[in-house]
PDB file of N, CA and C in Angstrom:
ATOM      1  N   MET A  93       9.769  -5.610 -15.928  1.00 54.00           N
ATOM      2  CA  MET A  93       9.346  -6.932 -16.686  1.00 54.00           C
ATOM      3  C   MET A  93       8.105  -6.343 -14.506  1.00 54.00           C
ATOM      4  N   GLY A  94       7.304  -6.665 -14.688  1.00 62.00           N
ATOM      5  CA  GLY A  94       6.512  -6.891 -13.342  1.00 62.00           C
ATOM      6  C   GLY A  94       6.849  -8.286 -12.963  1.00 62.00           C
ATOM      7  N   TRP A  95       5.952  -8.917 -11.462  1.00 63.00           N
ATOM      8  CA  TRP A  95       5.832 -10.265 -10.686  1.00 63.00           C
ATOM      9  C   TRP A  95       5.608 -10.434 -11.694  1.00 63.00           C
ATOM     10  N   PRO A  96       5.119 -11.943 -11.056  1.00 72.00           N
ATOM     11  CA  PRO A  96       4.008 -13.555 -11.639  1.00 72.00           C
ATOM     12  C   PRO A  96       3.243 -13.443 -10.413  1.00 72.00           C
ATOM     13  N   HIS A  97       1.925 -13.387 -10.823  1.00 70.00           N
ATOM     14  CA  HIS A  97       0.643 -13.164  -9.993  1.00 70.00           C
ATOM     15  C   HIS A  97       0.821 -15.097  -9.345  1.00 70.00           C
ATOM     16  N   GLU A  98       1.504 -15.598  -9.594  1.00 71.00           N
ATOM     17  CA  GLU A  98       1.953 -16.347  -7.890  1.00 71.00           C
ATOM     18  C   GLU A  98       2.324 -15.545  -7.041  1.00 71.00           C
ATOM     19  N   LEU A  99       3.746 -15.039  -7.779  1.00 69.00           N
ATOM     20  CA  LEU A  99       4.349 -14.523  -6.818  1.00 69.00           C
ATOM     21  C   LEU A  99       4.187 -13.418  -5.839  1.00 69.00           C
ATOM     22  N   LEU A 100       2.742 -13.397  -5.691  1.00 67.00           N
ATOM     23  CA  LEU A 100       2.679 -11.676  -5.393  1.00 67.00           C
ATOM     24  C   LEU A 100       1.982 -12.387  -4.405  1.00 67.00           C
ATOM     25  N   LYS A 101       0.844 -13.353  -4.671  1.00 71.00           N
ATOM     26  CA  LYS A 101       0.073 -14.376  -3.881  1.00 71.00           C
ATOM     27  C   LYS A 101       0.655 -14.586  -3.319  1.00 71.00           C
ATOM     28  N   LYS A 102       2.047 -14.917  -2.953  1.00 77.00           N
ATOM     29  CA  LYS A 102       2.841 -15.739  -1.802  1.00 77.00           C
ATOM     30  C   LYS A 102       3.156 -14.049  -1.076  1.00 77.00           C
ATOM     31  N   ARG A 103       3.465 -13.382  -1.508  1.00 80.00           N
ATOM     32  CA  ARG A 103       4.202 -12.876  -0.649  1.00 80.00           C
ATOM     33  C   ARG A 103       3.670 -12.121   0.653  1.00 80.00           C
ATOM     34  N   PRO A 104       3.862 -12.072   1.256  1.00 86.00           N
ATOM     35  CA  PRO A 104       4.166 -11.004   3.020  1.00 86.00           C
ATOM     36  C   PRO A 104       4.078  -9.974   2.599  1.00 86.00           C
ATOM     37  N   VAL A 105       2.154  -9.143   3.369  1.00 89.00           N
ATOM     38  CA  VAL A 105       1.885  -7.761   3.645  1.00 89.00           C
ATOM     39  C   VAL A 105       2.259  -7.770   5.437  1.00 89.00           C
ATOM     40  N   LYS A 106       2.494  -6.640   5.314  1.00 93.00           N
ATOM     41  CA  LYS A 106       3.100  -6.335   6.394  1.00 93.00           C
ATOM     42  C   LYS A 106       2.184  -5.450   7.163  1.00 93.00           C
ATOM     43  N   ILE A 107       2.115  -4.569   7.959  1.00 94.00           N
ATOM     44  CA  ILE A 107       1.120  -3.490   8.552  1.00 94.00           C
ATOM     45  C   ILE A 107       1.523  -3.384   9.914  1.00 94.00           C
ATOM     46  N   VAL A 108       2.282  -2.000  10.173  1.00 95.00           N
ATOM     47  CA  VAL A 108       1.963  -1.722  11.279  1.00 95.00           C
ATOM     48  C   VAL A 108       1.321  -0.691  11.597  1.00 95.00           C
ATOM     49  N   MET A 109      -0.048  -0.643  12.982  1.00 94.00           N
ATOM     50  CA  MET A 109      -0.483   0.322  12.625  1.00 94.00           C
ATOM     51  C   MET A 109      -0.280   0.621  14.139  1.00 94.00           C
ATOM     52  N   LEU A 110      -0.175   2.667  14.353  1.00 93.00           N
ATOM     53  CA  LEU A 110       0.669   3.863  15.452  1.00 93.00           C
ATOM     54  C   LEU A 110      -0.783   3.794  15.693  1.00 93.00           C
ATOM     55  N   GLY A 111      -0.672   3.805  17.275  1.00 90.00           N
ATOM     56  CA  GLY A 111      -2.053   4.125  17.861  1.00 90.00           C
ATOM     57  C   GLY A 111      -3.488   3.947  17.856  1.00 90.00           C
ATOM     58  N   ALA A 112      -3.499   3.235  18.539  1.00 88.00           N
ATOM     59  CA  ALA A 112      -5.473   1.919  18.702  1.00 88.00           C
ATOM     60  C   ALA A 112      -6.187   2.386  19.785  1.00 88.00           C
ATOM     61  N   GLY A 113      -6.539   3.995  20.161  1.00 86.00           N
ATOM     62  CA  GLY A 113      -7.690   4.494  20.379  1.00 86.00           C
ATOM     63  C   GLY A 113      -7.791   5.078  19.810  1.00 86.00           C
ATOM     64  N   GLY A 114      -9.297   5.727  19.729  1.00 88.00           N
ATOM     65  CA  GLY A 114      -9.636   7.024  18.792  1.00 88.00           C
ATOM     66  C   GLY A 114     -10.244   6.443  17.085  1.00 88.00           C
ATOM     67  N   THR A 115      -9.541   5.924  15.990  1.00 90.00           N
ATOM     68  CA  THR A 115      -9.899   6.425  14.972  1.00 90.00           C
ATOM     69  C   THR A 115      -9.471   4.731  14.604  1.00 90.00           C
ATOM     70  N   GLY A 116      -8.251   3.745  15.235  1.00 90.00           N
ATOM     71  CA  GLY A 116      -6.996   3.316  15.459  1.00 90.00           C
ATOM     72  C   GLY A 116      -8.500   1.804  15.465  1.00 90.00           C
ATOM     73  N   ALA A 117      -9.188   2.010  17.124  1.00 89.00           N
ATOM     74  CA  ALA A 117      -9.878   1.141  17.178  1.00 89.00           C
ATOM     75  C   ALA A 117     -11.103   0.594  16.503  1.00 89.00           C
ATOM     76  N   HIS A 118     -11.409   1.816  15.496  1.00 93.00           N
ATOM     77  CA  HIS A 118     -12.407   2.060  14.356  1.00 93.00           C
ATOM     78  C   HIS A 118     -12.148   1.384  13.498  1.00 93.00           C
ATOM     79  N   ILE A 119     -10.831   0.990  12.939  1.00 94.00           N
ATOM     80  CA  ILE A 119     -10.288   0.492  11.556  1.00 94.00           C
ATOM     81  C   ILE A 119      -9.499  -0.093  12.135  1.00 94.00           C
ATOM     82  N   ALA A 120      -9.161  -0.834  12.779  1.00 93.00           N
ATOM     83  CA  ALA A 120      -8.700  -1.940  13.498  1.00 93.00           C
ATOM     84  C   ALA A 120      -9.269  -3.157  12.547  1.00 93.00           C
ATOM     85  N   PRO A 121     -10.131  -3.399  12.922  1.00 93.00           N
ATOM     86  CA  PRO A 121     -10.935  -4.690  13.067  1.00 93.00           C
ATOM     87  C   PRO A 121     -11.343  -4.889  11.593  1.00 93.00           C
ATOM     88  N   HIS A 122     -11.778  -3.940  11.572  1.00 95.00           N
ATOM     89  CA  HIS A 122     -12.232  -3.241   9.712  1.00 95.00           C
ATOM     90  C   HIS A 122     -11.066  -4.692   8.976  1.00 95.00           C
ATOM     91  N   LEU A 123      -9.096  -3.090   8.864  1.00 94.00           N
ATOM     92  CA  LEU A 123      -8.922  -4.137   8.112  1.00 94.00           C
ATOM     93  C   LEU A 123      -7.608  -5.748   9.001  1.00 94.00           C
ATOM     94  N   TYR A 124      -8.478  -5.583   9.718  1.00 92.00           N
ATOM     95  CA  TYR A 124      -7.954  -7.455   9.805  1.00 92.00           C
ATOM     96  C   TYR A 124      -9.219  -7.886   8.982  1.00 92.00           C
ATOM     97  N   ARG A 125     -10.623  -7.384   8.674  1.00 94.00           N
ATOM     98  CA  ARG A 125     -10.340  -8.432   7.854  1.00 94.00           C
ATOM     99  C   ARG A 125     -10.549  -8.649   6.385  1.00 94.00           C
ATOM    100  N   LEU A 126     -10.215  -7.642   6.245  1.00 93.00           N
ATOM    101  CA  LEU A 126      -9.979  -6.696   4.916  1.00 93.00           C
ATOM    102  C   LEU A 126      -7.893  -7.764   4.206  1.00 93.00           C
ATOM    103  N   LEU A 127      -7.456  -7.833   5.776  1.00 91.00           N
ATOM    104  CA  LEU A 127      -6.653  -8.885   5.405  1.00 91.00           C
ATOM    105  C   LEU A 127      -5.786 -10.452   5.225  1.00 91.00           C
ATOM    106  N   TYR A 128      -7.862 -11.042   6.198  1.00 90.00           N
ATOM    107  CA  TYR A 128      -7.583 -12.235   5.720  1.00 90.00           C
ATOM    108  C   TYR A 128      -8.161 -12.815   4.610  1.00 90.00           C
ATOM    109  N   ALA A 129      -9.288 -11.924   4.319  1.00 91.00           N
ATOM    110  CA  ALA A 129      -9.572 -12.278   3.093  1.00 91.00           C
ATOM    111  C   ALA A 129      -8.438 -12.215   1.717  1.00 91.00           C
ATOM    112  N   LEU A 130      -7.003 -11.881   1.661  1.00 85.00           N
ATOM    113  CA  LEU A 130      -6.517 -12.170   0.651  1.00 85.00           C
ATOM    114  C   LEU A 130      -6.376 -13.096   0.480  1.00 85.00           C
ATOM    115  N   GLU A 131      -6.018 -13.697   1.868  1.00 82.00           N
ATOM    116  CA  GLU A 131      -5.485 -15.110   1.321  1.00 82.00           C
ATOM    117  C   GLU A 131      -4.581 -15.325   1.460  1.00 82.00           C
ATOM    118  N   ARG A 132      -3.367 -14.011   2.123  1.00 86.00           N
ATOM    119  CA  ARG A 132      -1.912 -14.799   2.013  1.00 86.00           C
ATOM    120  C   ARG A 132      -0.666 -14.217   3.590  1.00 86.00           C
ATOM    121  N   PRO A 133       0.101 -13.994   3.638  1.00 89.00           N
ATOM    122  CA  PRO A 133       0.713 -14.518   5.229  1.00 89.00           C
ATOM    123  C   PRO A 133       0.367 -13.427   5.065  1.00 89.00           C
ATOM    124  N   VAL A 134       0.326 -12.799   6.625  1.00 92.00           N
ATOM    125  CA  VAL A 134      -0.304 -11.786   6.600  1.00 92.00           C
ATOM    126  C   VAL A 134       0.756 -11.180   8.110  1.00 92.00           C
ATOM    127  N   LYS A 135       1.490 -10.411   8.638  1.00 93.00           N
ATOM    128  CA  LYS A 135       1.892 -10.170   9.070  1.00 93.00           C
ATOM    129  C   LYS A 135       0.971  -8.568   9.784  1.00 93.00           C
ATOM    130  N   PHE A 136       0.287  -8.121  10.595  1.00 94.00           N
ATOM    131  CA  PHE A 136      -0.171  -7.133  11.393  1.00 94.00           C
ATOM    132  C   PHE A 136       0.293  -6.213  12.792  1.00 94.00           C
ATOM    133  N   ILE A 137       0.882  -5.097  12.955  1.00 94.00           N
ATOM    134  CA  ILE A 137       0.851  -4.768  14.186  1.00 94.00           C
ATOM    135  C   ILE A 137      -0.129  -4.106  15.143  1.00 94.00           C
ATOM    136  N   ILE A 138      -0.880  -4.366  15.744  1.00 94.00           N
ATOM    137  CA  ILE A 138      -1.136  -2.840  16.190  1.00 94.00           C
ATOM    138  C   ILE A 138      -0.410  -2.818  18.323  1.00 94.00           C
ATOM    139  N   CYS A 139       0.271  -0.852  17.363  1.00 93.00           N
ATOM    140  CA  CYS A 139       1.501  -0.114  18.655  1.00 93.00           C
ATOM    141  C   CYS A 139       0.474   1.074  19.365  1.00 93.00           C
ATOM    142  N   ASP A 140       0.849   0.776  20.007  1.00 90.00           N
ATOM    143  CA  ASP A 140      -0.268   2.603  21.405  1.00 90.00           C
ATOM    144  C   ASP A 140       0.538   2.274  22.677  1.00 90.00           C
ATOM    145  N   GLY A 141       1.379   3.885  22.895  1.00 88.00           N
ATOM    146  CA  GLY A 141       1.804   4.351  23.723  1.00 88.00           C
ATOM    147  C   GLY A 141       1.313   3.928  25.491  1.00 88.00           C
ATOM    148  N   ASP A 142       0.119   4.342  24.863  1.00 84.00           N
ATOM    149  CA  ASP A 142      -0.497   4.968  25.975  1.00 84.00           C
ATOM    150  C   ASP A 142      -1.430   3.655  26.879  1.00 84.00           C
ATOM    151  N   LYS A 143      -1.345   4.197  27.825  1.00 80.00           N
ATOM    152  CA  LYS A 143      -1.844   2.428  29.209  1.00 80.00           C
ATOM    153  C   LYS A 143      -3.038   3.452  29.808  1.00 80.00           C
ATOM    154  N   VAL A 144      -3.700   1.538  30.189  1.00 75.00           N
ATOM    155  CA  VAL A 144      -6.003   2.096  30.125  1.00 75.00           C
ATOM    156  C   VAL A 144      -5.467   2.334  31.812  1.00 75.00           C
ATOM    157  N   GLU A 145      -6.465   3.275  31.729  1.00 76.00           N
ATOM    158  CA  GLU A 145      -6.657   3.842  33.132  1.00 76.00           C
ATOM    159  C   GLU A 145      -8.273   3.794  33.342  1.00 76.00           C
ATOM    160  N   PRO A 146      -8.682   3.225  34.569  1.00 81.00           N
ATOM    161  CA  PRO A 146      -9.750   3.311  34.690  1.00 81.00           C
ATOM    162  C   PRO A 146     -10.743   4.794  35.521  1.00 81.00           C
ATOM    163  N   LYS A 147      -9.969   6.206  34.862  1.00 77.00           N
ATOM    164  CA  LYS A 147     -10.799   6.670  34.897  1.00 77.00           C
ATOM    165  C   LYS A 147     -10.976   6.414  33.184  1.00 77.00           C
ATOM    166  N   SER A 148     -10.615   6.522  32.607  1.00 63.00           N
ATOM    167  CA  SER A 148     -10.938   6.378  30.011  1.00 63.00           C
ATOM    168  C   SER A 148     -12.428   5.489  30.202  1.00 63.00           C
ATOM    169  N   GLY A 149     -13.131   5.193  30.806  1.00 62.00           N
ATOM    170  CA  GLY A 149     -13.380   3.917  30.452  1.00 62.00           C
ATOM    171  C   GLY A 149     -13.656   2.530  30.711  1.00 62.00           C
ATOM    172  N   ALA A 150     -12.292   1.959  30.742  1.00 53.00           N
ATOM    173  CA  ALA A 150     -12.367   0.972  30.709  1.00 53.00           C
ATOM    174  C   ALA A 150     -12.086  -0.421  31.274  1.00 53.00           C
TER     175      ALA A 150
END
């Protein structure tokens, strides 16, 4: 049998996004809003190994 509905609402959502440049930078705020709307415990981690450099427009 499946999980009871109330337990699913309390079960945490964990997302790790690899890469925050290009597409990741556009997706991150929308994904955050979606996770916030779930009204569940959430862990949203953004990992990016690149370094910000002045020549990249930062």
